[in-house]
Amino acid sequence: MELQLLFNEYLQVKFNRRLQSVQTGFFEYGLLEDDSAELFFADRKDESFTEWAYALQPRDPNYTINPDWKPVLSAHFKQLDVYDELILYYLLLTINTTTSVIKLNPFNAMNDFMKNYCFFQFAQLTDASRLNDEQRHQLSDFFFFFYLYAHPVNEETLYSFAFNGKDLVHTKTGINIEHYFSLYHDYYIENLDKHRDKLFLAPHEITACKTLTMELLRSIEGKSPKLAMPVEEGCEAVLQLINDVDYLIHSYSENKTTLFGIMRDFLSDNRSTPYRDHCFSTLLQNYVCYILYFTFDEINDLVDYFKGTPQWCELIINKIFTDAIFIRKIMKQNQIDITEYKQVIEFFDTDAREIYLSSKRK
C-alpha cells in the first residue's frame, strides 16, 4: 500500500473534498452512522482496520493484585511483563487509529488536529536539511509527545517510548517496536485457531493489517518518503510551505515577509472550505514549530507586520494560540512569560485570555 494514497483519501473523507475516491490496497473508507469513518477491508464491510485490535486488548493487570498470566509474546521477549504488554498495545491502537476519521466536537477537535498534524510532520523532518541533527531530534521528540498526548494515552504510556536513532523503542525493556509489532501480527496469524472466539480475520487479512501498521510506524520513525498535502486551488503557495519544511525555513530566513505575505494573501482571498482552513491552520502551526520553537521573539515581527490589519492579526494570533497547545509547551520549556509580550496579548480573544492569562491573575 502506498501511504500517500491513503493519506489523500483520509483528507478527502475528513474534509468532504468531493473528489473521486480510490481504493487503497486492501482497504477503503466507509462512513459510519455517526458520520465518522473507518478503513474497512475492500471486499467486506463488516470489519475495520482498527476493530480487530480492539478485540485483542490484553487484560488490565492494574486491577489485579498478583497477575498470574504471561504476555502473548513472552517466549520472544523474556523482559516483557503484562504491564509492558498493555502499554505496547496502547501504542498499537494509537498508531492504527491515525487512519480513523472521527466526528468532531468542541472537546476533541484540538486533540484530533494535533495528533494528525504531528503524524504528518514526522517524515517532513527527514528531509529538513536546514535543521541540524539536534534540532531534528528535539522536534521529533516534541511531535511524538503530542502524537501520544493527543490520542490521548495515559501518563505511563506517554513516557514509555523514545527514539534510538530512527528506531522507536520501549525504554523500560529496550524492545524495538518494529520488531515487536511484526512478531505480534505473526503470532496471531500462526495461532488463529486459538483466538477464533474474538478474531474473525483470515491470515491474509491480518497480513494486510500488519503491512499498514508497519507503514504507519515507519512514517513515524522517519523511514518513509515524506507525505504531501494534496493540491487545492488557491492554496498553492500555502501548500508549498507546508509540504517543504526546508523551503519554509529558507524563505523565512531570507525574507520573513515572504511567509507573512502568503498568510495575508490567503486571508484576503476570503474563501473558506474545511480543507483550505485546515491548510492555513497547518501553516500557522508550522510557523510555531519551525520558527517560534527556536526563537520565540520572532512573534513580534509577525505582530508588527499585521497590526495594521487588526482583524487579521487577531485571527492569526488566536489560531496560533488556540488551534493547538504546541506554543504553550514551547513557552513552558523556555520559561517564557507571555504577559511580557504586550503587543501579542492585546490581540487575544476570550478563549486565549482564559487559557494563557487567567492563571496569571491568581
mmCIF file of N, CA, C and O in Angstrom, residues 126-223:
data_model
loop_
_atom_site.group_PDB
_atom_site.id
_atom_site.type_symbol
_atom_site.label_atom_id
_atom_site.label_comp_id
_atom_site.label_asym_id
_atom_site.label_seq_id
_atom_site.Cartn_x
_atom_site.Cartn_y
_atom_site.Cartn_z
ATOM 1 N N THR A 126 12.794 14.301 8.124
ATOM 2 C CA THR A 126 13.870 13.560 7.475
ATOM 3 C C THR A 126 14.558 14.394 6.407
ATOM 4 O O THR A 126 15.785 14.365 6.264
ATOM 5 N N ASP A 127 13.778 15.169 5.656
ATOM 6 C CA ASP A 127 14.325 15.972 4.558
ATOM 7 C C ASP A 127 14.607 17.418 4.961
ATOM 8 O O ASP A 127 14.915 18.249 4.103
ATOM 9 N N ALA A 128 14.498 17.717 6.235
ATOM 10 C CA ALA A 128 14.688 19.096 6.689
ATOM 11 C C ALA A 128 16.173 19.381 6.883
ATOM 12 O O ALA A 128 16.680 19.418 8.004
ATOM 13 N N SER A 129 16.878 19.607 5.790
ATOM 14 C CA SER A 129 18.335 19.764 5.852
ATOM 15 C C SER A 129 18.753 21.078 6.501
ATOM 16 O O SER A 129 19.907 21.215 6.922
ATOM 17 N N ARG A 130 17.835 22.031 6.595
ATOM 18 C CA ARG A 130 18.188 23.307 7.223
ATOM 19 C C ARG A 130 18.093 23.250 8.755
ATOM 20 O O ARG A 130 18.388 24.230 9.432
ATOM 21 N N LEU A 131 17.674 22.115 9.267
ATOM 22 C CA LEU A 131 17.754 21.854 10.703
ATOM 23 C C LEU A 131 18.963 20.959 10.953
ATOM 24 O O LEU A 131 19.236 20.045 10.171
ATOM 25 N N ASN A 132 19.666 21.199 12.043
ATOM 26 C CA ASN A 132 20.775 20.312 12.371
ATOM 27 C C ASN A 132 20.233 19.075 13.085
ATOM 28 O O ASN A 132 19.049 18.985 13.402
ATOM 29 N N ASP A 133 21.127 18.118 13.342
ATOM 30 C CA ASP A 133 20.691 16.852 13.941
ATOM 31 C C ASP A 133 20.009 17.065 15.283
ATOM 32 O O ASP A 133 19.001 16.419 15.588
ATOM 33 N N GLU A 134 20.548 17.963 16.087
ATOM 34 C CA GLU A 134 19.962 18.209 17.410
ATOM 35 C C GLU A 134 18.562 18.806 17.283
ATOM 36 O O GLU A 134 17.638 18.411 18.014
ATOM 37 N N GLN A 135 18.381 19.723 16.353
ATOM 38 C CA GLN A 135 17.070 20.335 16.166
ATOM 39 C C GLN A 135 16.051 19.312 15.667
ATOM 40 O O GLN A 135 14.899 19.300 16.117
ATOM 41 N N ARG A 136 16.471 18.449 14.740
ATOM 42 C CA ARG A 136 15.559 17.414 14.252
ATOM 43 C C ARG A 136 15.173 16.468 15.376
ATOM 44 O O ARG A 136 14.013 16.047 15.481
ATOM 45 N N HIS A 137 16.153 16.123 16.225
ATOM 46 C CA HIS A 137 15.871 15.231 17.343
ATOM 47 C C HIS A 137 14.903 15.894 18.325
ATOM 48 O O HIS A 137 13.961 15.247 18.817
ATOM 49 N N GLN A 138 15.109 17.173 18.611
ATOM 50 C CA GLN A 138 14.218 17.890 19.526
ATOM 51 C C GLN A 138 12.780 17.902 18.999
ATOM 52 O O GLN A 138 11.826 17.637 19.749
ATOM 53 N N LEU A 139 12.634 18.197 17.728
ATOM 54 C CA LEU A 139 11.293 18.268 17.156
ATOM 55 C C LEU A 139 10.653 16.890 17.034
ATOM 56 O O LEU A 139 9.444 16.746 17.216
ATOM 57 N N SER A 140 11.461 15.885 16.738
ATOM 58 C CA SER A 140 10.931 14.523 16.670
ATOM 59 C C SER A 140 10.344 14.112 18.014
ATOM 60 O O SER A 140 9.231 13.571 18.089
ATOM 61 N N ASP A 141 11.063 14.370 19.096
ATOM 62 C CA ASP A 141 10.558 14.073 20.438
ATOM 63 C C ASP A 141 9.318 14.912 20.758
ATOM 64 O O ASP A 141 8.354 14.427 21.373
ATOM 65 N N PHE A 142 9.354 16.165 20.354
ATOM 66 C CA PHE A 142 8.242 17.091 20.592
ATOM 67 C C PHE A 142 6.979 16.587 19.897
ATOM 68 O O PHE A 142 5.906 16.495 20.506
ATOM 69 N N PHE A 143 7.097 16.223 18.627
ATOM 70 C CA PHE A 143 5.939 15.746 17.879
ATOM 71 C C PHE A 143 5.438 14.411 18.415
ATOM 72 O O PHE A 143 4.223 14.180 18.474
ATOM 73 N N PHE A 144 6.352 13.531 18.822
ATOM 74 C CA PHE A 144 5.905 12.234 19.315
ATOM 75 C C PHE A 144 5.180 12.373 20.652
ATOM 76 O O PHE A 144 4.190 11.670 20.912
ATOM 77 N N PHE A 145 5.660 13.282 21.484
ATOM 78 C CA PHE A 145 4.967 13.543 22.750
ATOM 79 C C PHE A 145 3.515 13.933 22.485
ATOM 80 O O PHE A 145 2.579 13.382 23.074
ATOM 81 N N PHE A 146 3.306 14.877 21.566
ATOM 82 C CA PHE A 146 1.943 15.345 21.311
ATOM 83 C C PHE A 146 1.130 14.348 20.507
ATOM 84 O O PHE A 146 -0.102 14.306 20.642
ATOM 85 N N TYR A 147 1.780 13.536 19.697
ATOM 86 C CA TYR A 147 1.074 12.479 18.970
ATOM 87 C C TYR A 147 0.414 11.511 19.956
ATOM 88 O O TYR A 147 -0.735 11.112 19.779
ATOM 89 N N LEU A 148 1.146 11.151 21.016
ATOM 90 C CA LEU A 148 0.580 10.285 22.051
ATOM 91 C C LEU A 148 -0.383 11.053 22.955
ATOM 92 O O LEU A 148 -1.478 10.569 23.270
ATOM 93 N N TYR A 149 0.031 12.236 23.362
ATOM 94 C CA TYR A 149 -0.774 13.045 24.285
ATOM 95 C C TYR A 149 -2.169 13.319 23.714
ATOM 96 O O TYR A 149 -3.171 13.269 24.431
ATOM 97 N N ALA A 150 -2.239 13.574 22.415
ATOM 98 C CA ALA A 150 -3.500 13.956 21.793
ATOM 99 C C ALA A 150 -4.363 12.770 21.426
ATOM 100 O O ALA A 150 -5.511 12.941 21.023
ATOM 101 N N HIS A 151 -3.833 11.542 21.589
ATOM 102 C CA HIS A 151 -4.646 10.371 21.196
ATOM 103 C C HIS A 151 -5.968 10.298 21.961
ATOM 104 O O HIS A 151 -7.013 10.081 21.302
ATOM 105 N N PRO A 152 -6.071 10.396 23.261
ATOM 106 C CA PRO A 152 -4.992 10.527 24.253
ATOM 107 C C PRO A 152 -4.602 9.183 24.857
ATOM 108 O O PRO A 152 -5.359 8.212 24.764
ATOM 109 N N VAL A 153 -3.420 9.141 25.483
ATOM 110 C CA VAL A 153 -2.996 7.964 26.230
ATOM 111 C C VAL A 153 -2.798 8.349 27.692
ATOM 112 O O VAL A 153 -2.741 9.527 28.027
ATOM 113 N N ASN A 154 -2.671 7.333 28.553
ATOM 114 C CA ASN A 154 -2.414 7.631 29.961
ATOM 115 C C ASN A 154 -0.965 8.073 30.138
ATOM 116 O O ASN A 154 -0.120 7.937 29.240
ATOM 117 N N GLU A 155 -0.661 8.615 31.308
ATOM 118 C CA GLU A 155 0.658 9.208 31.538
ATOM 119 C C GLU A 155 1.777 8.179 31.426
ATOM 120 O O GLU A 155 2.855 8.476 30.912
ATOM 121 N N GLU A 156 1.519 6.951 31.891
ATOM 122 C CA GLU A 156 2.553 5.919 31.827
ATOM 123 C C GLU A 156 2.938 5.623 30.387
ATOM 124 O O GLU A 156 4.121 5.529 30.050
ATOM 125 N N THR A 157 1.950 5.501 29.519
ATOM 126 C CA THR A 157 2.231 5.249 28.109
ATOM 127 C C THR A 157 2.929 6.440 27.470
ATOM 128 O O THR A 157 3.827 6.279 26.638
ATOM 129 N N LEU A 158 2.546 7.633 27.857
ATOM 130 C CA LEU A 158 3.096 8.863 27.281
ATOM 131 C C LEU A 158 4.613 8.928 27.404
ATOM 132 O O LEU A 158 5.297 9.445 26.505
ATOM 133 N N TYR A 159 5.153 8.389 28.495
ATOM 134 C CA TYR A 159 6.596 8.495 28.734
ATOM 135 C C TYR A 159 7.324 7.156 28.597
ATOM 136 O O TYR A 159 8.418 6.984 29.122
ATOM 137 N N SER A 160 6.733 6.208 27.882
ATOM 138 C CA SER A 160 7.306 4.863 27.813
ATOM 139 C C SER A 160 8.143 4.595 26.566
ATOM 140 O O SER A 160 8.717 3.516 26.447
ATOM 141 N N PHE A 161 8.233 5.571 25.649
ATOM 142 C CA PHE A 161 8.910 5.314 24.387
ATOM 143 C C PHE A 161 9.901 6.427 24.062
ATOM 144 O O PHE A 161 9.766 7.551 24.519
ATOM 145 N N ALA A 162 10.884 6.067 23.262
ATOM 146 C CA ALA A 162 11.890 7.042 22.830
ATOM 147 C C ALA A 162 12.470 6.583 21.506
ATOM 148 O O ALA A 162 12.391 5.406 21.145
ATOM 149 N N PHE A 163 13.074 7.535 20.789
ATOM 150 C CA PHE A 163 13.752 7.203 19.550
ATOM 151 C C PHE A 163 15.211 6.886 19.833
ATOM 152 O O PHE A 163 15.898 7.622 20.542
ATOM 153 N N ASN A 164 15.671 5.779 19.275
ATOM 154 C CA ASN A 164 17.084 5.430 19.274
ATOM 155 C C ASN A 164 17.541 5.522 17.826
ATOM 156 O O ASN A 164 17.361 4.598 17.052
ATOM 157 N N GLY A 165 18.116 6.669 17.461
ATOM 158 C CA GLY A 165 18.321 6.939 16.053
ATOM 159 C C GLY A 165 16.951 7.127 15.426
ATOM 160 O O GLY A 165 16.155 7.955 15.864
ATOM 161 N N LYS A 166 16.654 6.323 14.420
ATOM 162 C CA LYS A 166 15.322 6.366 13.805
ATOM 163 C C LYS A 166 14.412 5.266 14.313
ATOM 164 O O LYS A 166 13.252 5.172 13.898
ATOM 165 N N ASP A 167 14.905 4.424 15.214
ATOM 166 C CA ASP A 167 14.108 3.307 15.727
ATOM 167 C C ASP A 167 13.344 3.729 16.967
ATOM 168 O O ASP A 167 13.932 4.270 17.918
ATOM 169 N N LEU A 168 12.057 3.464 16.976
ATOM 170 C CA LEU A 168 11.252 3.696 18.169
ATOM 171 C C LEU A 168 11.398 2.491 19.086
ATOM 172 O O LEU A 168 11.255 1.346 18.641
ATOM 173 N N VAL A 169 11.693 2.743 20.367
ATOM 174 C CA VAL A 169 11.906 1.651 21.314
ATOM 175 C C VAL A 169 11.085 1.890 22.574
ATOM 176 O O VAL A 169 10.740 3.027 22.923
ATOM 177 N N HIS A 170 10.750 0.778 23.236
ATOM 178 C CA HIS A 170 10.129 0.829 24.559
ATOM 179 C C HIS A 170 11.270 0.952 25.560
ATOM 180 O O HIS A 170 12.118 0.075 25.680
ATOM 181 N N THR A 171 11.325 2.083 26.259
ATOM 182 C CA THR A 171 12.526 2.420 27.019
ATOM 183 C C THR A 171 12.804 1.462 28.179
ATOM 184 O O THR A 171 13.947 1.152 28.469
ATOM 185 N N LYS A 172 11.776 0.978 28.845
ATOM 186 C CA LYS A 172 11.991 0.104 30.006
ATOM 187 C C LYS A 172 12.626 -1.223 29.602
ATOM 188 O O LYS A 172 13.544 -1.719 30.261
ATOM 189 N N THR A 173 12.157 -1.800 28.505
ATOM 190 C CA THR A 173 12.619 -3.134 28.095
ATOM 191 C C THR A 173 13.654 -3.096 26.977
ATOM 192 O O THR A 173 14.334 -4.091 26.726
ATOM 193 N N GLY A 174 13.757 -1.949 26.291
ATOM 194 C CA GLY A 174 14.650 -1.866 25.145
ATOM 195 C C GLY A 174 14.106 -2.542 23.899
ATOM 196 O O GLY A 174 14.833 -2.722 22.909
ATOM 197 N N ILE A 175 12.830 -2.921 23.925
ATOM 198 C CA ILE A 175 12.234 -3.628 22.795
ATOM 199 C C ILE A 175 12.061 -2.683 21.604
ATOM 200 O O ILE A 175 11.535 -1.575 21.742
ATOM 201 N N ASN A 176 12.526 -3.140 20.457
ATOM 202 C CA ASN A 176 12.342 -2.406 19.208
ATOM 203 C C ASN A 176 10.887 -2.578 18.764
ATOM 204 O O ASN A 176 10.400 -3.696 18.605
ATOM 205 N N ILE A 177 10.191 -1.456 18.558
ATOM 206 C CA ILE A 177 8.749 -1.512 18.293
ATOM 207 C C ILE A 177 8.452 -2.180 16.959
ATOM 208 O O ILE A 177 7.490 -2.962 16.840
ATOM 209 N N GLU A 178 9.244 -1.921 15.955
ATOM 210 C CA GLU A 178 9.002 -2.548 14.656
ATOM 211 C C GLU A 178 9.112 -4.069 14.761
ATOM 212 O O GLU A 178 8.285 -4.803 14.214
ATOM 213 N N HIS A 179 10.103 -4.537 15.498
ATOM 214 C CA HIS A 179 10.277 -5.974 15.686
ATOM 215 C C HIS A 179 9.107 -6.557 16.478
ATOM 216 O O HIS A 179 8.563 -7.623 16.132
ATOM 217 N N TYR A 180 8.691 -5.849 17.512
ATOM 218 C CA TYR A 180 7.589 -6.326 18.349
ATOM 219 C C TYR A 180 6.295 -6.421 17.538
ATOM 220 O O TYR A 180 5.596 -7.444 17.583
ATOM 221 N N PHE A 181 5.961 -5.355 16.812
ATOM 222 C CA PHE A 181 4.716 -5.369 16.045
ATOM 223 C C PHE A 181 4.734 -6.440 14.961
ATOM 224 O O PHE A 181 3.702 -7.042 14.657
ATOM 225 N N SER A 182 5.880 -6.684 14.372
ATOM 226 C CA SER A 182 5.988 -7.728 13.354
ATOM 227 C C SER A 182 5.681 -9.095 13.955
ATOM 228 O O SER A 182 4.864 -9.862 13.417
ATOM 229 N N LEU A 183 6.294 -9.382 15.095
ATOM 230 C CA LEU A 183 6.044 -10.671 15.755
ATOM 231 C C LEU A 183 4.617 -10.761 16.301
ATOM 232 O O LEU A 183 4.028 -11.847 16.337
ATOM 233 N N TYR A 184 4.073 -9.653 16.708
ATOM 234 C CA TYR A 184 2.705 -9.610 17.230
ATOM 235 C C TYR A 184 1.708 -10.073 16.166
ATOM 236 O O TYR A 184 0.849 -10.929 16.413
ATOM 237 N N HIS A 185 1.819 -9.518 14.978
ATOM 238 C CA HIS A 185 0.928 -9.923 13.893
ATOM 239 C C HIS A 185 1.187 -11.374 13.486
ATOM 240 O O HIS A 185 0.245 -12.140 13.240
ATOM 241 N N ASP A 186 2.459 -11.739 13.424
ATOM 242 C CA ASP A 186 2.797 -13.115 13.046
ATOM 243 C C ASP A 186 2.215 -14.125 14.036
ATOM 244 O O ASP A 186 1.763 -15.212 13.651
ATOM 245 N N TYR A 187 2.231 -13.761 15.317
ATOM 246 C CA TYR A 187 1.693 -14.650 16.341
ATOM 247 C C TYR A 187 0.225 -14.968 16.061
ATOM 248 O O TYR A 187 -0.199 -16.131 16.126
ATOM 249 N N TYR A 188 -0.561 -13.931 15.763
ATOM 250 C CA TYR A 188 -1.984 -14.161 15.541
ATOM 251 C C TYR A 188 -2.263 -14.856 14.212
ATOM 252 O O TYR A 188 -3.256 -15.585 14.086
ATOM 253 N N ILE A 189 -1.406 -14.687 13.242
ATOM 254 C CA ILE A 189 -1.538 -15.447 12.000
ATOM 255 C C ILE A 189 -1.298 -16.937 12.272
ATOM 256 O O ILE A 189 -2.042 -17.799 11.808
ATOM 257 N N GLU A 190 -0.264 -17.208 13.064
ATOM 258 C CA GLU A 190 0.120 -18.603 13.327
ATOM 259 C C GLU A 190 -0.774 -19.277 14.363
ATOM 260 O O GLU A 190 -0.837 -20.513 14.420
ATOM 261 N N ASN A 191 -1.430 -18.490 15.200
ATOM 262 C CA ASN A 191 -2.262 -19.062 16.272
ATOM 263 C C ASN A 191 -3.719 -18.646 16.137
ATOM 264 O O ASN A 191 -4.423 -18.471 17.142
ATOM 265 N N LEU A 192 -4.165 -18.527 14.913
ATOM 266 C CA LEU A 192 -5.505 -18.031 14.654
ATOM 267 C C LEU A 192 -6.580 -18.887 15.310
ATOM 268 O O LEU A 192 -7.547 -18.376 15.896
ATOM 269 N N ASP A 193 -6.420 -20.187 15.267
ATOM 270 C CA ASP A 193 -7.457 -21.079 15.801
ATOM 271 C C ASP A 193 -7.650 -20.917 17.304
ATOM 272 O O ASP A 193 -8.754 -21.124 17.822
ATOM 273 N N LYS A 194 -6.600 -20.538 18.020
ATOM 274 C CA LYS A 194 -6.701 -20.342 19.466
ATOM 275 C C LYS A 194 -7.563 -19.129 19.833
ATOM 276 O O LYS A 194 -8.026 -19.015 20.965
ATOM 277 N N HIS A 195 -7.732 -18.218 18.878
ATOM 278 C CA HIS A 195 -8.395 -16.944 19.182
ATOM 279 C C HIS A 195 -9.634 -16.724 18.320
ATOM 280 O O HIS A 195 -10.068 -15.595 18.125
ATOM 281 N N ARG A 196 -10.222 -17.820 17.845
ATOM 282 C CA ARG A 196 -11.380 -17.718 16.968
ATOM 283 C C ARG A 196 -12.604 -17.131 17.662
ATOM 284 O O ARG A 196 -13.545 -16.657 17.018
ATOM 285 N N ASP A 197 -12.592 -17.107 18.996
ATOM 286 C CA ASP A 197 -13.730 -16.554 19.720
ATOM 287 C C ASP A 197 -13.800 -15.027 19.612
ATOM 288 O O ASP A 197 -14.866 -14.429 19.816
ATOM 289 N N LYS A 198 -12.668 -14.384 19.293
ATOM 290 C CA LYS A 198 -12.665 -12.921 19.205
ATOM 291 C C LYS A 198 -11.921 -12.380 17.983
ATOM 292 O O LYS A 198 -11.850 -11.157 17.797
ATOM 293 N N LEU A 199 -11.384 -13.260 17.168
ATOM 294 C CA LEU A 199 -10.641 -12.821 15.993
ATOM 295 C C LEU A 199 -11.278 -13.448 14.762
ATOM 296 O O LEU A 199 -11.267 -14.661 14.595
ATOM 297 N N PHE A 200 -11.806 -12.600 13.894
ATOM 298 C CA PHE A 200 -12.609 -13.097 12.774
ATOM 299 C C PHE A 200 -11.986 -12.752 11.420
ATOM 300 O O PHE A 200 -12.696 -12.590 10.427
ATOM 301 N N LEU A 201 -10.676 -12.635 11.393
ATOM 302 C CA LEU A 201 -9.970 -12.332 10.153
ATOM 303 C C LEU A 201 -9.296 -13.578 9.607
ATOM 304 O O LEU A 201 -8.959 -14.499 10.349
ATOM 305 N N ALA A 202 -9.057 -13.563 8.312
ATOM 306 C CA ALA A 202 -8.268 -14.612 7.669
ATOM 307 C C ALA A 202 -6.792 -14.219 7.746
ATOM 308 O O ALA A 202 -6.467 -13.043 7.939
ATOM 309 N N PRO A 203 -5.883 -15.181 7.619
ATOM 310 C CA PRO A 203 -4.447 -14.864 7.690
ATOM 311 C C PRO A 203 -4.022 -13.746 6.737
ATOM 312 O O PRO A 203 -3.236 -12.869 7.125
ATOM 313 N N HIS A 204 -4.549 -13.736 5.514
ATOM 314 C CA HIS A 204 -4.122 -12.704 4.565
ATOM 315 C C HIS A 204 -4.640 -11.327 4.990
ATOM 316 O O HIS A 204 -4.022 -10.304 4.669
ATOM 317 N N GLU A 205 -5.743 -11.292 5.744
ATOM 318 C CA GLU A 205 -6.252 -10.014 6.224
ATOM 319 C C GLU A 205 -5.407 -9.485 7.381
ATOM 320 O O GLU A 205 -5.163 -8.271 7.474
ATOM 321 N N ILE A 206 -4.959 -10.365 8.252
ATOM 322 C CA ILE A 206 -4.036 -9.933 9.315
ATOM 323 C C ILE A 206 -2.732 -9.448 8.692
ATOM 324 O O ILE A 206 -2.134 -8.460 9.150
ATOM 325 N N THR A 207 -2.291 -10.112 7.643
ATOM 326 C CA THR A 207 -1.086 -9.672 6.940
ATOM 327 C C THR A 207 -1.276 -8.268 6.363
ATOM 328 O O THR A 207 -0.365 -7.434 6.412
ATOM 329 N N ALA A 208 -2.458 -7.992 5.830
ATOM 330 C CA ALA A 208 -2.738 -6.656 5.305
ATOM 331 C C ALA A 208 -2.713 -5.618 6.427
ATOM 332 O O ALA A 208 -2.182 -4.510 6.252
ATOM 333 N N CYS A 209 -3.265 -5.968 7.587
ATOM 334 C CA CYS A 209 -3.213 -5.067 8.747
ATOM 335 C C CYS A 209 -1.775 -4.831 9.175
ATOM 336 O O CYS A 209 -1.380 -3.698 9.502
ATOM 337 N N LYS A 210 -0.985 -5.888 9.174
ATOM 338 C CA LYS A 210 0.426 -5.767 9.539
ATOM 339 C C LYS A 210 1.142 -4.813 8.590
ATOM 340 O O LYS A 210 1.914 -3.938 9.026
ATOM 341 N N THR A 211 0.902 -4.970 7.299
ATOM 342 C CA THR A 211 1.565 -4.123 6.306
ATOM 343 C C THR A 211 1.242 -2.653 6.539
ATOM 344 O O THR A 211 2.130 -1.799 6.520
ATOM 345 N N LEU A 212 -0.027 -2.349 6.797
ATOM 346 C CA LEU A 212 -0.422 -0.963 7.000
ATOM 347 C C LEU A 212 0.139 -0.411 8.306
ATOM 348 O O LEU A 212 0.651 0.709 8.352
ATOM 349 N N THR A 213 0.054 -1.182 9.384
ATOM 350 C CA THR A 213 0.612 -0.729 10.661
ATOM 351 C C THR A 213 2.100 -0.436 10.526
ATOM 352 O O THR A 213 2.598 0.572 11.051
ATOM 353 N N MET A 214 2.819 -1.291 9.822
ATOM 354 C CA MET A 214 4.253 -1.080 9.641
ATOM 355 C C MET A 214 4.541 0.166 8.811
ATOM 356 O O MET A 214 5.506 0.888 9.066
ATOM 357 N N GLU A 215 3.695 0.431 7.814
ATOM 358 C CA GLU A 215 3.886 1.650 7.025
ATOM 359 C C GLU A 215 3.662 2.886 7.881
ATOM 360 O O GLU A 215 4.403 3.871 7.781
ATOM 361 N N LEU A 216 2.638 2.851 8.715
ATOM 362 C CA LEU A 216 2.373 3.974 9.616
ATOM 363 C C LEU A 216 3.537 4.169 10.589
ATOM 364 O O LEU A 216 3.981 5.298 10.838
ATOM 365 N N LEU A 217 4.045 3.072 11.148
ATOM 366 C CA LEU A 217 5.161 3.148 12.084
ATOM 367 C C LEU A 217 6.404 3.690 11.400
ATOM 368 O O LEU A 217 7.109 4.554 11.958
ATOM 369 N N ARG A 218 6.696 3.219 10.202
ATOM 370 C CA ARG A 218 7.895 3.690 9.505
ATOM 371 C C ARG A 218 7.804 5.174 9.167
ATOM 372 O O ARG A 218 8.813 5.876 9.158
ATOM 373 N N SER A 219 6.598 5.650 8.926
ATOM 374 C CA SER A 219 6.430 7.078 8.699
ATOM 375 C C SER A 219 6.733 7.856 9.975
ATOM 376 O O SER A 219 7.399 8.900 9.945
ATOM 377 N N ILE A 220 6.262 7.361 11.108
ATOM 378 C CA ILE A 220 6.551 7.988 12.398
ATOM 379 C C ILE A 220 8.049 8.004 12.666
ATOM 380 O O ILE A 220 8.598 8.980 13.195
ATOM 381 N N GLU A 221 8.730 6.946 12.289
ATOM 382 C CA GLU A 221 10.170 6.843 12.516
ATOM 383 C C GLU A 221 10.982 7.615 11.485
ATOM 384 O O GLU A 221 12.216 7.651 11.564
ATOM 385 N N GLY A 222 10.332 8.225 10.529
ATOM 386 C CA GLY A 222 11.039 8.989 9.511
ATOM 387 C C GLY A 222 11.768 8.121 8.512
ATOM 388 O O GLY A 222 12.738 8.554 7.896
ATOM 389 N N LYS A 223 11.293 6.903 8.307
ATOM 390 C CA LYS A 223 11.941 5.972 7.388
ATOM 391 C C LYS A 223 11.233 5.904 6.034
ATOM 392 O O LYS A 223 11.658 5.164 5.158
#
